[in-house]
Coordinates of C-alpha atoms and ligand atoms in Angstrom, one line a residue:
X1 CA 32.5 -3.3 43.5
X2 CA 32.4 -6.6 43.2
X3 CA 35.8 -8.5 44.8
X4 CA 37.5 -11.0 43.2
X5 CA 39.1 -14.2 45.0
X6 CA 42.7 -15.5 44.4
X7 CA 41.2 -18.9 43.0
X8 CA 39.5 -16.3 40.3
X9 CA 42.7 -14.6 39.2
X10 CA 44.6 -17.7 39.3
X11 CA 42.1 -19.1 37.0
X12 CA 41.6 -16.2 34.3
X13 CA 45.4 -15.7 34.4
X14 CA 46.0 -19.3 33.3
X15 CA 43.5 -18.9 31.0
X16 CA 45.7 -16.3 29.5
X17 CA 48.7 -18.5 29.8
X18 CA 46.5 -21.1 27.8
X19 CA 45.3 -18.6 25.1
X20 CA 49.3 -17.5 24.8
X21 CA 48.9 -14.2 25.6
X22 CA 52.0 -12.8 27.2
X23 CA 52.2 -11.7 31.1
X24 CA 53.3 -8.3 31.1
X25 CA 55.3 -6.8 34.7
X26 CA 52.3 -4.5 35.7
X27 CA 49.6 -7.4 34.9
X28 CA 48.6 -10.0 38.2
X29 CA 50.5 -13.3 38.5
X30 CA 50.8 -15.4 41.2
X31 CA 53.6 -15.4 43.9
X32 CA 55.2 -18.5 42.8
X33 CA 55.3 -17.6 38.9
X34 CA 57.1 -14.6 40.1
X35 CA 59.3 -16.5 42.3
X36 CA 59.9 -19.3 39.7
X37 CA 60.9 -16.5 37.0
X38 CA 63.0 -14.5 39.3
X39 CA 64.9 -17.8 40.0
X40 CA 65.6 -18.8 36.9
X41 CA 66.1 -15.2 34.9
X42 CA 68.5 -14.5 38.1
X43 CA 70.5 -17.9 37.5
X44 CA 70.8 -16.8 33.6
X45 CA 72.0 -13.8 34.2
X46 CA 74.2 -15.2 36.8
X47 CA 75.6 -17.6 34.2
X48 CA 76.4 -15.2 31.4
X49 CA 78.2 -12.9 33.6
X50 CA 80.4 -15.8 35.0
X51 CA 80.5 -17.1 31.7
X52 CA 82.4 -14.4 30.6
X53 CA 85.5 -15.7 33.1
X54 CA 86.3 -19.3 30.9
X55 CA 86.7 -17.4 27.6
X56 CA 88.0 -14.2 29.0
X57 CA 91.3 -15.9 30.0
X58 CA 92.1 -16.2 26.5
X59 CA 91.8 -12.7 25.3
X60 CA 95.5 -11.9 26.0
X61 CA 96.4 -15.4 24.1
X62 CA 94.2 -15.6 21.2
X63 CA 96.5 -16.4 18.4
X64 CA 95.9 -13.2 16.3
X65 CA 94.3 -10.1 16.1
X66 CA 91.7 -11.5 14.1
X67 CA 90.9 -14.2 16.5
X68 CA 91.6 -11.7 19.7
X69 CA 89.1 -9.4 18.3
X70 CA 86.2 -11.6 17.6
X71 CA 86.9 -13.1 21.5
X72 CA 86.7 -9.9 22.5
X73 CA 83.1 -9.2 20.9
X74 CA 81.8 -12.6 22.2
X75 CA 82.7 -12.0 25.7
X76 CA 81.2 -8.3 25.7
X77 CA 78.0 -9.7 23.9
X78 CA 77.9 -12.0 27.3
X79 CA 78.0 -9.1 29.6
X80 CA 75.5 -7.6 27.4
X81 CA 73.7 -10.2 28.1
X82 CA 73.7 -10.4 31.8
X83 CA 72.6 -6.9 31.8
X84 CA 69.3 -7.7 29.9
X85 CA 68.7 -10.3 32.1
X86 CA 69.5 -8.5 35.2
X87 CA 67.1 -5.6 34.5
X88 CA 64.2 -8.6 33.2
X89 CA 64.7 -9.6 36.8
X90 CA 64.0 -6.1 38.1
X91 CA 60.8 -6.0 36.3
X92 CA 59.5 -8.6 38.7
X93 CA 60.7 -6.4 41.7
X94 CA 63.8 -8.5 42.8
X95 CA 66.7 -6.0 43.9
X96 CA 69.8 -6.2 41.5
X97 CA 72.0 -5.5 44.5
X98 CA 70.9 -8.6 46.2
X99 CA 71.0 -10.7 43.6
X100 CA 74.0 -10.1 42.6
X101 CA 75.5 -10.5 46.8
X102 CA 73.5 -13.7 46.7
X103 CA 75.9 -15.4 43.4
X104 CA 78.6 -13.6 45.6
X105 CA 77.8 -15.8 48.9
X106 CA 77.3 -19.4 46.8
X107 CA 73.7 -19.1 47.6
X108 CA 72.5 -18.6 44.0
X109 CA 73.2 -20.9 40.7
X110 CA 74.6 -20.4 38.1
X111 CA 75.4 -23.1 34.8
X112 CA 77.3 -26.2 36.0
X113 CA 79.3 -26.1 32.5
X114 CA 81.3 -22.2 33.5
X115 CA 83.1 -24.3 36.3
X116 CA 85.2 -26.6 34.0
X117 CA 88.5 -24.6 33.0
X118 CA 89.8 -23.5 29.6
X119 CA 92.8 -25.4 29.2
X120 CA 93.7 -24.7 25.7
X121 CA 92.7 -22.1 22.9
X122 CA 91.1 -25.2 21.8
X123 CA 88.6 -25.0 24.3
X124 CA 87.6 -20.9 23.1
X125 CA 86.3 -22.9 19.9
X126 CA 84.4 -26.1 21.4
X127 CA 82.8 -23.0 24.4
X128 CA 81.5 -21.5 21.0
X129 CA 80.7 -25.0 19.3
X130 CA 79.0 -27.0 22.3
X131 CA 78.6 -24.3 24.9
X132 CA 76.7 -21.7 22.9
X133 CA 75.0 -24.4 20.8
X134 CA 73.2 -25.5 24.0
X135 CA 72.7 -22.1 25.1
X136 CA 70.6 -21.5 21.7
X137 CA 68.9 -24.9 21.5
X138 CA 67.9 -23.7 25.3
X139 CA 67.0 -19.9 24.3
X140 CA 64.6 -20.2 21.4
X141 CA 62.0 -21.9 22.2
X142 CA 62.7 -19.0 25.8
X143 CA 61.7 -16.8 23.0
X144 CA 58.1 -17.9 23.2
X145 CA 58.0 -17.4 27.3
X146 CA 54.9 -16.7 28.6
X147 CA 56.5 -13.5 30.2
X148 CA 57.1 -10.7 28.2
X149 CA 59.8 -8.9 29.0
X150 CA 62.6 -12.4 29.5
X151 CA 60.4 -13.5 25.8
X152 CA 62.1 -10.4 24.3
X153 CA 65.1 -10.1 25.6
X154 CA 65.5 -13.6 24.7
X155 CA 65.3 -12.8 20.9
X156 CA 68.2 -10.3 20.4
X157 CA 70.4 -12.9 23.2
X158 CA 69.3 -16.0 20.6
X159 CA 70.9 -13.7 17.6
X160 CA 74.2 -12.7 18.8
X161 CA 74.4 -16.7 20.6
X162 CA 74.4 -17.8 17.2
X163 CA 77.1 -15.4 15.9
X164 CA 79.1 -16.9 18.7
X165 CA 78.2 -20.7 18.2
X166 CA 79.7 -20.0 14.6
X167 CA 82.4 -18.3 15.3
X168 CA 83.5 -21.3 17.8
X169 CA 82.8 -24.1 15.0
X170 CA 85.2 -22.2 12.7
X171 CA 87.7 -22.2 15.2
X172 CA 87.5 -26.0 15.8
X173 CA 86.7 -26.6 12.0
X174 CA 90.0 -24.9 11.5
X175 CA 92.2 -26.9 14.2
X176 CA 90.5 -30.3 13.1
X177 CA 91.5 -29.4 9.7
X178 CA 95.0 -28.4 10.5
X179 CA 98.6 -30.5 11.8
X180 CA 98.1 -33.7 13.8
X181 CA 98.3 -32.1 16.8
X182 CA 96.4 -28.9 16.2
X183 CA 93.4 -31.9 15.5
X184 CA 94.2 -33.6 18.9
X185 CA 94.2 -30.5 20.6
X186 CA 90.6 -30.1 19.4
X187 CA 89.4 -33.5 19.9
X188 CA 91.0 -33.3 23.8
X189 CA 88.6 -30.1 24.0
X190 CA 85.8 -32.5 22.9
X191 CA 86.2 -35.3 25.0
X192 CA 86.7 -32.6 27.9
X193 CA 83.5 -30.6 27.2
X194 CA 80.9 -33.1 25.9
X195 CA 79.6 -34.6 28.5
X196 CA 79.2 -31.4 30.8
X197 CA 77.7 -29.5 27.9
X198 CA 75.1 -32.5 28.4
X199 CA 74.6 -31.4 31.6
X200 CA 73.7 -27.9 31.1
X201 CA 70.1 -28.6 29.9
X202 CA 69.7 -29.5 33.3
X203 CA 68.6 -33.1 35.5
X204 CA 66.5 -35.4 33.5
X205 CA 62.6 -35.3 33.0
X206 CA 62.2 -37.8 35.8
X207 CA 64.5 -35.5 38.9
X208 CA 63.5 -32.6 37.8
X209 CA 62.0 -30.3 40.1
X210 CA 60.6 -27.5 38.7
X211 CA 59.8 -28.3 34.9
X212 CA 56.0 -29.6 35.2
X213 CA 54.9 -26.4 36.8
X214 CA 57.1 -24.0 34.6
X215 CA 55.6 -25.9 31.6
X216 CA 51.8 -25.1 32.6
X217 CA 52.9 -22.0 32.6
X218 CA 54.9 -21.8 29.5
X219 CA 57.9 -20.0 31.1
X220 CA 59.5 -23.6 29.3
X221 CA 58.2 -24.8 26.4
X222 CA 60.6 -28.3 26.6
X223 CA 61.1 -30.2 28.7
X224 CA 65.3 -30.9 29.6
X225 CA 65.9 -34.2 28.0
X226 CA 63.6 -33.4 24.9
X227 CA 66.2 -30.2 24.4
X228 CA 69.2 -32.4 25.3
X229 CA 68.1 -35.2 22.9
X230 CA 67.9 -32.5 19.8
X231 CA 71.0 -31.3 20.7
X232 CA 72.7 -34.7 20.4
X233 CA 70.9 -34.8 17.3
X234 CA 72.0 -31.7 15.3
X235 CA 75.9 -32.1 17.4
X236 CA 77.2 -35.5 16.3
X237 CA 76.7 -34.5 12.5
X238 CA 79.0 -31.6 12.8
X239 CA 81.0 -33.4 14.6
X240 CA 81.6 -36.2 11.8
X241 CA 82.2 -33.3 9.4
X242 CA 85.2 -32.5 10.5
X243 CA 86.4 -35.6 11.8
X244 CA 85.9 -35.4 15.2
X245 CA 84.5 -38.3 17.6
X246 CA 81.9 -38.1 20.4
X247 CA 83.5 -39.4 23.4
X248 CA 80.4 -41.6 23.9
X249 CA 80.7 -45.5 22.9
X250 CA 77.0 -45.8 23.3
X251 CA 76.1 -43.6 20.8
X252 CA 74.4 -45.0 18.2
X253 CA 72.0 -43.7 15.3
X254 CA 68.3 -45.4 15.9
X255 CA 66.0 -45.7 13.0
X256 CA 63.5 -46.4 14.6
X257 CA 63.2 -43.5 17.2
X258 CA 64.8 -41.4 14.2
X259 CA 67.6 -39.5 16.5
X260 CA 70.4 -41.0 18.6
X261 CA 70.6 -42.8 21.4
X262 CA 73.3 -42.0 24.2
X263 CA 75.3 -43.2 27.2
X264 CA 74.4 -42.2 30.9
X265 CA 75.4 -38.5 32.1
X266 CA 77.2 -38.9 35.4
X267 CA 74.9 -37.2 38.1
X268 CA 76.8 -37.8 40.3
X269 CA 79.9 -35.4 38.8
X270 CA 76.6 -32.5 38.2
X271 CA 75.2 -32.5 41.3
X272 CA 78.7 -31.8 42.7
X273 CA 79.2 -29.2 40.1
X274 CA 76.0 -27.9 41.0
X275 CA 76.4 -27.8 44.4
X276 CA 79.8 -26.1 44.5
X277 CA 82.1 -28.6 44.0
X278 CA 83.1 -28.1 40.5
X279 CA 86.9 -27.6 39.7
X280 CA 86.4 -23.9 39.3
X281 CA 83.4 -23.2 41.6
X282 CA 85.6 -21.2 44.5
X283 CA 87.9 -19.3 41.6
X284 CA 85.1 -18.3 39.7
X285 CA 82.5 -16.9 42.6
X286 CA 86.0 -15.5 43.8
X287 CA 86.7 -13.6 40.6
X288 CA 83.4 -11.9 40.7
X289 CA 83.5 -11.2 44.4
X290 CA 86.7 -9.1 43.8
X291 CA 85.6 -7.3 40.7
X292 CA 82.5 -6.2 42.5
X293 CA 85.1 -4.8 45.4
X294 CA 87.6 -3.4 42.7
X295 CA 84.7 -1.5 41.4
X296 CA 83.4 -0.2 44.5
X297 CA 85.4 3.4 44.5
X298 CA 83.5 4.0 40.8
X299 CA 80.2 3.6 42.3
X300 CA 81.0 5.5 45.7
X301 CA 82.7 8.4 43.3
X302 CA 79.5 8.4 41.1
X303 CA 77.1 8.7 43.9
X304 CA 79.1 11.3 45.7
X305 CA 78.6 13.2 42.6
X306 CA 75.0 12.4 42.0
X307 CA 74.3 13.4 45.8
X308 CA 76.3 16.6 45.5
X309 CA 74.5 17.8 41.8
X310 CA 71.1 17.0 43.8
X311 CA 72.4 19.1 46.9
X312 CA 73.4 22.3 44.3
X313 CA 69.9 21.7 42.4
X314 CA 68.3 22.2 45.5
X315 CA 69.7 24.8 47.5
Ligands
FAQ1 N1 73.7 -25.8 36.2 O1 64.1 -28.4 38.1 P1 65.2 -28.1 37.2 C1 75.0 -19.6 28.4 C2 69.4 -26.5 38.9 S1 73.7 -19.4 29.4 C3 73.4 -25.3 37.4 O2 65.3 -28.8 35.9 P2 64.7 -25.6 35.8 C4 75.5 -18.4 27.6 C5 68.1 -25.7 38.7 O3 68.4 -24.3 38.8 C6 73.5 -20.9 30.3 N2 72.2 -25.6 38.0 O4 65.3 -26.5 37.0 C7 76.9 -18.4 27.5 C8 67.3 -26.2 40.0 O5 67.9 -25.6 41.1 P3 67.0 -24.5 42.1 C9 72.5 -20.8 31.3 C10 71.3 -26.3 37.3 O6 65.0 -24.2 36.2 C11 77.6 -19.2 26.6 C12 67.7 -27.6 40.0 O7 69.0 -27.8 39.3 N3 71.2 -20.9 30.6 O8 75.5 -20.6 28.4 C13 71.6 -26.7 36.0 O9 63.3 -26.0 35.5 C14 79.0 -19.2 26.5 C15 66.7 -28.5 39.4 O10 66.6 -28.4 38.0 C16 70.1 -20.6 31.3 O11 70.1 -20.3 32.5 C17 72.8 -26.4 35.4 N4 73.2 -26.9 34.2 O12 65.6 -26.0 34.5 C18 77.7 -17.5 28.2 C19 68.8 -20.8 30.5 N5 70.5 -27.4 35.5 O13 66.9 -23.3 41.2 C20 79.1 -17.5 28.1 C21 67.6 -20.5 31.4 C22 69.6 -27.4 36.5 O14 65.7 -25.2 42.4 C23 79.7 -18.3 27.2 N6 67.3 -21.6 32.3 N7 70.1 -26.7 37.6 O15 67.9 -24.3 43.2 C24 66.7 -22.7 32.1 O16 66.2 -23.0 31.0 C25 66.4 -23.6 33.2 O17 66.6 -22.9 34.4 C26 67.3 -24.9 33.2 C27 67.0 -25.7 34.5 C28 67.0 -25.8 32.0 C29 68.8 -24.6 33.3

């Protein structure tokens, strides 16, 4: 039989790639798409489950059983999400249980934006406005990956991220429309969370690392700053509608580029964040650190009992 040379495979499987025909997790693919799409479907999964920590803090608080149970929803659609992700990752053969130590020990990422704290039920309605917005402007286009099984789980994520980026414009909608300082409290939430929502889509076309490659191979179908520029773009409209300002004095409509221009993100401030020295950073890797340890007697009782059925079945 005739044998085939890596330079072949890597060929005929970007040919593939070119043709838009979706990698599949028994197909061949090179180390380093593997590696690329383990990173990044373990950081997403990573961010949902901490994600879950900002908004969580409100449950107890929200301001009625309406609102309570709708938070509630959100924040299990989250976990939900983590678990698709988790199990996209295992498709590519990386081990749950280590990825999950390695967000435990700092040495995996997560988003920049689940380190800022929720200071006021404000915030539970600009995390659904802002935070989820950029999530979906992010996600869709993730729906069109090159690999099949993040592509899918992508779709159903995209459906219930839009329930929740709805559900958070109400809330603000509501406050902006209410007593002077309901409004204030939602514009503080604004100027708060603008500028790191910004931030999620990642450094700019120009320091980032990894988006050439993961282009080629259609793992991202945009670039960072194209999906932070039509975020800015569909944002400052709602914005206006209910009377809220952008905490930007650089930005400005242009006609000519027909979107918006915008003031500089401090990289400085998301480096830090992204390195670990975010206001929340230690509370939230600490948080999920200790329910991974508060859980431990549930797993240890369930595989005592899995061990102990397999023991009976075989004696
Ligand atoms: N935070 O070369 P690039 C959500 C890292 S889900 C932290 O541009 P890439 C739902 C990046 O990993 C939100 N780190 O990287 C929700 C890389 O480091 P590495 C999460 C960041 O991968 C809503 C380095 O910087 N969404 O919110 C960030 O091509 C509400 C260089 O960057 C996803 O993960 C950041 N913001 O592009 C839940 C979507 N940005 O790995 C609860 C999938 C960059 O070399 C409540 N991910 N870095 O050590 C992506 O689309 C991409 O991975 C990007 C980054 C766009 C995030």
């Amino acid at each position: 039989m005739k044998e085939i040379n890596i330079e072949e495979l890597e060929k005929r499987f970007q040919e593939k790639i070119d043709a838009d025909i979706r990698i599949e997790p028994k197909d061949w693919m090179p180390d380093a798409y593997r590696k690329t799409l383990i990173r990044q479907i373990s950081q997403h999964a990573h961010s949902e489950i901490v994600g879950m920590l900002p908004e969580g803090n409100w449950i107890t608080r929200a301001p009625n059983l309406r609102r309570k149970a709708v938070l509630l929803a959100k924040v299990q659609d989250e976990a939900g999400h983590g678990l698709y992700l988790y199990s996209a990752a295992e498709t590519l053969g990386a081990d749950r249980e280590e990825t999950i130590d390695d967000l435990h020990s700092g040495k995996a990422k997560y988003s920049s934006i689940f380190n800022y704290p929720t200071l006021t039920w404000a915030d539970m309605g600009t995390i659904g406005w802002l935070v989820d917005g950029a999530a979906i402007m992010n996600q869709v286009p993730l729906c069109r990956c090159s690999y099949g099984p993040y592509a899918r789980a992508m779709v159903r994520v995209c459906k219930e991220e839009s329930f929740h980026q709805r559900q958070g414009f109400e809330i603000v909608t509501k406050l902006a429309q209410g007593t002077p300082e309901q409004k204030a409290m939602a514009q503080d939430s604004l100027n708060r969370f603008w500028w790191p929502a910004l931030m999620m889509f990642g450094p700019s076309d120009a320091d980032s690392q990894h988006s050439e490659q993961s282009m080629k191979w259609k793992i991202k179908r945009n670039s960072n700053d194209e999906l932070r520029q039509m975020f800015v773009d569909v944002t400052v409209p709602q914005a206006e509608l209910v009377g809220l300002t952008i905490p930007d004095p650089d930005l400005k409509w242009n006609e000519e580029k027909g979107s918006y221009d915008f003031g500089e993100i401090n990289w400085d401030e998301f480096w830090q964040v992204v390195s670990g020295n975010g206001i929340c950073n230690k509370e939230r890797v600490e948080a999920r650190r200790k329910a991974k340890e508060n859980g431990s007697w549930v797993r240890e009782a369930a595989n005592a009992y899995a061990a102990k059925k397999a023991q009976r079945k075989a004696s």
